[in-house]
mmCIF file of N, CA and C in Angstrom:
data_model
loop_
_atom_site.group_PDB
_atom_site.id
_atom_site.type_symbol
_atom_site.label_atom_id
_atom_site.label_comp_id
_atom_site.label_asym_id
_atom_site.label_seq_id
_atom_site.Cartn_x
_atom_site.Cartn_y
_atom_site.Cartn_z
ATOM 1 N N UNK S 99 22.659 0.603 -12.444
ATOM 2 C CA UNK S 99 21.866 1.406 -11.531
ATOM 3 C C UNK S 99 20.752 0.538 -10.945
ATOM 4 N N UNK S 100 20.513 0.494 -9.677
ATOM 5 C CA UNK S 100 19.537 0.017 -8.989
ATOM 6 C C UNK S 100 18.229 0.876 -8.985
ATOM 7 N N UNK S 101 16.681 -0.422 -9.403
ATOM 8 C CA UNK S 101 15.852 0.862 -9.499
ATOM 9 C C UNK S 101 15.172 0.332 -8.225
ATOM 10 N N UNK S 102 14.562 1.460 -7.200
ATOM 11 C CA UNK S 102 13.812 1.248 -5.990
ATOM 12 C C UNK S 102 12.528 1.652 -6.708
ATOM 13 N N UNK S 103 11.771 0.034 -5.626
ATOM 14 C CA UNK S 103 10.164 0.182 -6.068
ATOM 15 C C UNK S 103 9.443 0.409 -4.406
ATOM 16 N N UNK S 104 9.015 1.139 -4.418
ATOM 17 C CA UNK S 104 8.621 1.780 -3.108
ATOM 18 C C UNK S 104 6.968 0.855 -3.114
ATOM 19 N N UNK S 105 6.647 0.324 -1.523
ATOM 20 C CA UNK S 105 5.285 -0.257 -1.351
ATOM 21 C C UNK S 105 4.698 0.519 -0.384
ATOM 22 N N UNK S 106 3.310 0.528 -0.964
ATOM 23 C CA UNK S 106 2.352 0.784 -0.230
ATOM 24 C C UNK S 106 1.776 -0.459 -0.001
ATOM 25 N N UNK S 107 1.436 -0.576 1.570
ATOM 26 C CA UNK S 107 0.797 -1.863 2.563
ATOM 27 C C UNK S 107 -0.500 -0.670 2.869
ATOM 28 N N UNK S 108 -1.301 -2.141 2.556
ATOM 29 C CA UNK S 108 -2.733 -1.537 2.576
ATOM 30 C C UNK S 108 -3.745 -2.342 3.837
ATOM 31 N N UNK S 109 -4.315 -1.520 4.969
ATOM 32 C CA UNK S 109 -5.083 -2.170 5.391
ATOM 33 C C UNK S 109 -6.148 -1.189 5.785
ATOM 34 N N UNK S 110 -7.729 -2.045 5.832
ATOM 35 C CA UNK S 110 -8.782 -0.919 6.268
ATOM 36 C C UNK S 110 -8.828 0.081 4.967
ATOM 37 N N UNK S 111 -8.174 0.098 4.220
ATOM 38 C CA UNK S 111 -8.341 1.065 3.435
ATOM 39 C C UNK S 111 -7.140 2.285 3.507
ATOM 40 N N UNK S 112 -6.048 2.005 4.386
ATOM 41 C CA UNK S 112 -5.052 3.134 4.736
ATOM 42 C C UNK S 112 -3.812 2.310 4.316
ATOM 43 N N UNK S 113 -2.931 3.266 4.469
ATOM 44 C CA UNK S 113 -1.573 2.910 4.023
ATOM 45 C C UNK S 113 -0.520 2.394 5.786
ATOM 46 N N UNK S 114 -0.688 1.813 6.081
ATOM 47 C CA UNK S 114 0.203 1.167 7.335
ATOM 48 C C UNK S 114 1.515 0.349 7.126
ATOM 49 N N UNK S 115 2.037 0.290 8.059
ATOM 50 C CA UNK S 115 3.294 -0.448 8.443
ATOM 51 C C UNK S 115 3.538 -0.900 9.872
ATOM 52 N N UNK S 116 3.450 -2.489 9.420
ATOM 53 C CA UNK S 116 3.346 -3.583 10.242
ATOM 54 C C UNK S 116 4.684 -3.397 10.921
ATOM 55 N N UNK S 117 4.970 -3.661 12.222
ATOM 56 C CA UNK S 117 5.934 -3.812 13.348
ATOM 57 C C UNK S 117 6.009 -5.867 13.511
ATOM 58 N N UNK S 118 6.979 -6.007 12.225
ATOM 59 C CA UNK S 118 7.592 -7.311 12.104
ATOM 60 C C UNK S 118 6.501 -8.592 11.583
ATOM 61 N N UNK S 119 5.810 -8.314 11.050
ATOM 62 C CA UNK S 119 4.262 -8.728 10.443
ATOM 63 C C UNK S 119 3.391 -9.181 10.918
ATOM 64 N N UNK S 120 3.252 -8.126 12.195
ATOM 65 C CA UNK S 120 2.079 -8.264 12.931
ATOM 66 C C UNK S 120 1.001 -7.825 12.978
ATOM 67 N N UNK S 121 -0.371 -8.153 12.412
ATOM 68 C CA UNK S 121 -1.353 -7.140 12.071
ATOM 69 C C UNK S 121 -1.557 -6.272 13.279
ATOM 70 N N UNK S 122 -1.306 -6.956 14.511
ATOM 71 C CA UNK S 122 -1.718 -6.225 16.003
ATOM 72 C C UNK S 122 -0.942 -4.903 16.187
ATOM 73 N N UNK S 123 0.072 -4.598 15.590
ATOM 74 C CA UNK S 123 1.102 -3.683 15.810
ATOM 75 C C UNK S 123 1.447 -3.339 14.809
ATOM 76 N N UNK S 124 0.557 -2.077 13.894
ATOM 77 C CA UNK S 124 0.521 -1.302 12.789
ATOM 78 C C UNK S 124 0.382 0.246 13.064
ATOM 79 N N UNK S 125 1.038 0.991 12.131
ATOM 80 C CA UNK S 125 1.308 2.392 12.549
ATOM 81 C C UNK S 125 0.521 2.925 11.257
ATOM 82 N N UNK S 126 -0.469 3.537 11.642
ATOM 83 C CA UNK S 126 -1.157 4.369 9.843
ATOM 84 C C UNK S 126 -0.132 5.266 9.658
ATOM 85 N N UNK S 127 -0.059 5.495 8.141
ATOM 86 C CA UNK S 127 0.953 6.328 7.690
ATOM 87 C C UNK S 127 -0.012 7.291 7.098
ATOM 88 N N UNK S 128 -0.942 7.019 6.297
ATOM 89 C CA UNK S 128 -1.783 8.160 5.343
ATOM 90 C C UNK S 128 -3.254 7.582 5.586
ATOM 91 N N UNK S 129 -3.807 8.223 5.534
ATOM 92 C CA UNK S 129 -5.150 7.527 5.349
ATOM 93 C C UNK S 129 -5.609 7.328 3.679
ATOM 94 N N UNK S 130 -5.046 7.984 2.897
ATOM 95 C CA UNK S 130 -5.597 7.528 1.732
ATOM 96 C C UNK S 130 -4.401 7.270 0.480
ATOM 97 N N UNK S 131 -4.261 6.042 0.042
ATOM 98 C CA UNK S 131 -3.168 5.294 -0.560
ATOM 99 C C UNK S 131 -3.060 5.728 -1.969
ATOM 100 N N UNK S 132 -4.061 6.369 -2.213
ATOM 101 C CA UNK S 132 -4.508 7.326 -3.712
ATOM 102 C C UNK S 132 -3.881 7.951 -3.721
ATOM 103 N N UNK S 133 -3.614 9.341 -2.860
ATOM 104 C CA UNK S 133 -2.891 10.498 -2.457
ATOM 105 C C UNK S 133 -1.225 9.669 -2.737
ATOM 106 N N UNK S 134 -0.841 8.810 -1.617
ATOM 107 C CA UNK S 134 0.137 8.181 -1.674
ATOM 108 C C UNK S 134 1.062 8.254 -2.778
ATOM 109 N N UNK S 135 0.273 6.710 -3.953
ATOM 110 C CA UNK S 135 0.362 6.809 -5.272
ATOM 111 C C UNK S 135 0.849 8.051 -6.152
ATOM 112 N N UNK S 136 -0.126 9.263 -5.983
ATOM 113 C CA UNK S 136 0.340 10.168 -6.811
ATOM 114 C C UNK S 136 1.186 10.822 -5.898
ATOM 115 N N UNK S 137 1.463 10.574 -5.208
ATOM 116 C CA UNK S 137 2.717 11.703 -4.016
ATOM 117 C C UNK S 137 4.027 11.194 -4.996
ATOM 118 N N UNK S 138 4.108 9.435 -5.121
ATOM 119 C CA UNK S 138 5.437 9.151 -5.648
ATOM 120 C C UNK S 138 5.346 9.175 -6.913
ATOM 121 N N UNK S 139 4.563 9.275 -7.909
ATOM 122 C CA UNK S 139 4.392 9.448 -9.214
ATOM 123 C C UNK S 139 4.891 10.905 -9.383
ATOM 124 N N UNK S 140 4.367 11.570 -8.616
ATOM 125 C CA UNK S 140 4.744 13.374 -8.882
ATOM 126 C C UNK S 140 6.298 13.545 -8.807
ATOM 127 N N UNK S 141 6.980 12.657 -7.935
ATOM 128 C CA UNK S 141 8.649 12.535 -7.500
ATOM 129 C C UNK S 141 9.120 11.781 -8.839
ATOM 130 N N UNK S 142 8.343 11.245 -10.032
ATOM 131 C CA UNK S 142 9.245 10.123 -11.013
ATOM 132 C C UNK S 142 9.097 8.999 -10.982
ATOM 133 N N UNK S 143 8.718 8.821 -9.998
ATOM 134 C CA UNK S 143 8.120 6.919 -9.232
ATOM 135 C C UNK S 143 6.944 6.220 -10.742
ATOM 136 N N UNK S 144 7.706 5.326 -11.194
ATOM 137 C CA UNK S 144 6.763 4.696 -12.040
ATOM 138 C C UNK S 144 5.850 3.512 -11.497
ATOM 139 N N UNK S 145 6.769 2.834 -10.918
ATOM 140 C CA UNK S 145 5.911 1.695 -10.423
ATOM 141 C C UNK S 145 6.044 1.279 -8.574
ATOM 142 N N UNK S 146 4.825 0.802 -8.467
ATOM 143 C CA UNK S 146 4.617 0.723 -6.781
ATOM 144 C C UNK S 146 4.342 -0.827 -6.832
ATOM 145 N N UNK S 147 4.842 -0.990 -5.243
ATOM 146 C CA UNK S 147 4.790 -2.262 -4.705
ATOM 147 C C UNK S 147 3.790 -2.551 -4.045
ATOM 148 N N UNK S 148 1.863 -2.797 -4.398
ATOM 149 C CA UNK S 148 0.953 -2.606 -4.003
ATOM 150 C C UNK S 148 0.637 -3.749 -2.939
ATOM 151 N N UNK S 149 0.316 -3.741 -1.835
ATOM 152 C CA UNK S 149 0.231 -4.997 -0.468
ATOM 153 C C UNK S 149 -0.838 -4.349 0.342
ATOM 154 N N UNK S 150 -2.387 -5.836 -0.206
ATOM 155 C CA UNK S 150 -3.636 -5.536 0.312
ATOM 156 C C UNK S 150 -3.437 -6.778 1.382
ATOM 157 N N UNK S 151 -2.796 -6.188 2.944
ATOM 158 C CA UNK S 151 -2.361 -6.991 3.546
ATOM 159 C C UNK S 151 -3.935 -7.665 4.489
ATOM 160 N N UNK S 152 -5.157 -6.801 4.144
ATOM 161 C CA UNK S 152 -6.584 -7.722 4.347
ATOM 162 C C UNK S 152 -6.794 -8.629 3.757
ATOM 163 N N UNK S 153 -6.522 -8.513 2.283
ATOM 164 C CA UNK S 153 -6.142 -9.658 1.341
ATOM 165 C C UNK S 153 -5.338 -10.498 1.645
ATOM 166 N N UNK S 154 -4.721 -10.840 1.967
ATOM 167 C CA UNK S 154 -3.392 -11.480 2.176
ATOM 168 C C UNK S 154 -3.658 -12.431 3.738
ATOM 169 N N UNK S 155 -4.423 -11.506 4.621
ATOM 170 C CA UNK S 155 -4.540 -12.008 5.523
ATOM 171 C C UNK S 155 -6.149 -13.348 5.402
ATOM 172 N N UNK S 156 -6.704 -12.829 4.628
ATOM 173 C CA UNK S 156 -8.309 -13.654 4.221
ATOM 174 C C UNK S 156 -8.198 -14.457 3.139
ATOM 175 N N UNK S 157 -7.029 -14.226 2.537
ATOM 176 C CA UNK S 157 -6.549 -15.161 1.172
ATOM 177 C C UNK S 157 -8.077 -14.945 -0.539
ATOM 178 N N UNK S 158 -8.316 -13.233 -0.019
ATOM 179 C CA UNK S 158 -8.839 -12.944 -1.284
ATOM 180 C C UNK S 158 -9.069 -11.670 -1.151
ATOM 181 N N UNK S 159 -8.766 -10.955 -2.631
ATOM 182 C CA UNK S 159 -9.016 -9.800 -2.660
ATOM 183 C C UNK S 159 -9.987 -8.886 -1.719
ATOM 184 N N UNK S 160 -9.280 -7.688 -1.124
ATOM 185 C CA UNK S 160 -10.560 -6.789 -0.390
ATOM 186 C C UNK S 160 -10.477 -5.596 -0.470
ATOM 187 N N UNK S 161 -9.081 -4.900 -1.047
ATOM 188 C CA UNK S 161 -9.261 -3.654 -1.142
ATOM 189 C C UNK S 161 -9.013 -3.105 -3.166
ATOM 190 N N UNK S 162 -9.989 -3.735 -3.802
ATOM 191 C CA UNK S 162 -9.635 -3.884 -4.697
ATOM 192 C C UNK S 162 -10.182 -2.493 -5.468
ATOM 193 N N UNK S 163 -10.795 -1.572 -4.933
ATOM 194 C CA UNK S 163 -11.006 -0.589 -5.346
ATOM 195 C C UNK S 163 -10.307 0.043 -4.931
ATOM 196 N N UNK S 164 -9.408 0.095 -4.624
ATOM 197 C CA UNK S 164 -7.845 1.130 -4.383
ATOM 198 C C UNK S 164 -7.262 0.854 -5.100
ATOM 199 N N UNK S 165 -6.447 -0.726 -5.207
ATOM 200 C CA UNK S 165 -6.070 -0.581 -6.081
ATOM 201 C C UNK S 165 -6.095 -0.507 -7.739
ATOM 202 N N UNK S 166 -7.224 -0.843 -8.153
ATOM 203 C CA UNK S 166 -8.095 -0.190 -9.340
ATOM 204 C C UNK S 166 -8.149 1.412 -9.490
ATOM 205 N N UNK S 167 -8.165 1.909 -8.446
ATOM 206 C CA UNK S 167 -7.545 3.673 -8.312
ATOM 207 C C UNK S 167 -6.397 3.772 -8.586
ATOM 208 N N UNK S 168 -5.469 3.324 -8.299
ATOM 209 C CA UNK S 168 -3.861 3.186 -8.275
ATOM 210 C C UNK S 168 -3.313 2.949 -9.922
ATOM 211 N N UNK S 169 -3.800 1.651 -9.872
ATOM 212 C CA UNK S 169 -3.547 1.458 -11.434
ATOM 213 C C UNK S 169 -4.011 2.198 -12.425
#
């Protein structure tokens, strides 16, 4: 059995999805990645694929109080 790990991409503090990994061309999905988290935990979801793509883009942690919520 294949297990799917579902990600939340984090920027600004919201849950988005980049159009081919372009920060310029992002679609918000939720505004709050907390909610998110427990949306797929409530479905069975044990573990998430967490992407602080501000981080990623500055090469150091920035949304680290989310994911400290998350975990």
């Amino acid at each position: 059995m294949i297990e799917l790990i579902p990600a939340i991409d984090i920027i600004g503090g919201k849950c988005v999805r980049l159009s081919q990994g372009n920060y310029k061309s992002k679609k918000v999905y939720n505004e709050n990645p907390v909610e998110v988290a427990k949306e797929f935990e409530y479905h069975g979801i044990r573990r998430l694929h967490l992407v602080d793509l501000d981080g990623a883009a500055s090469n150091h942690i920035v949304n680290y109080h989310i994911l400290e919520q998350i975990a």
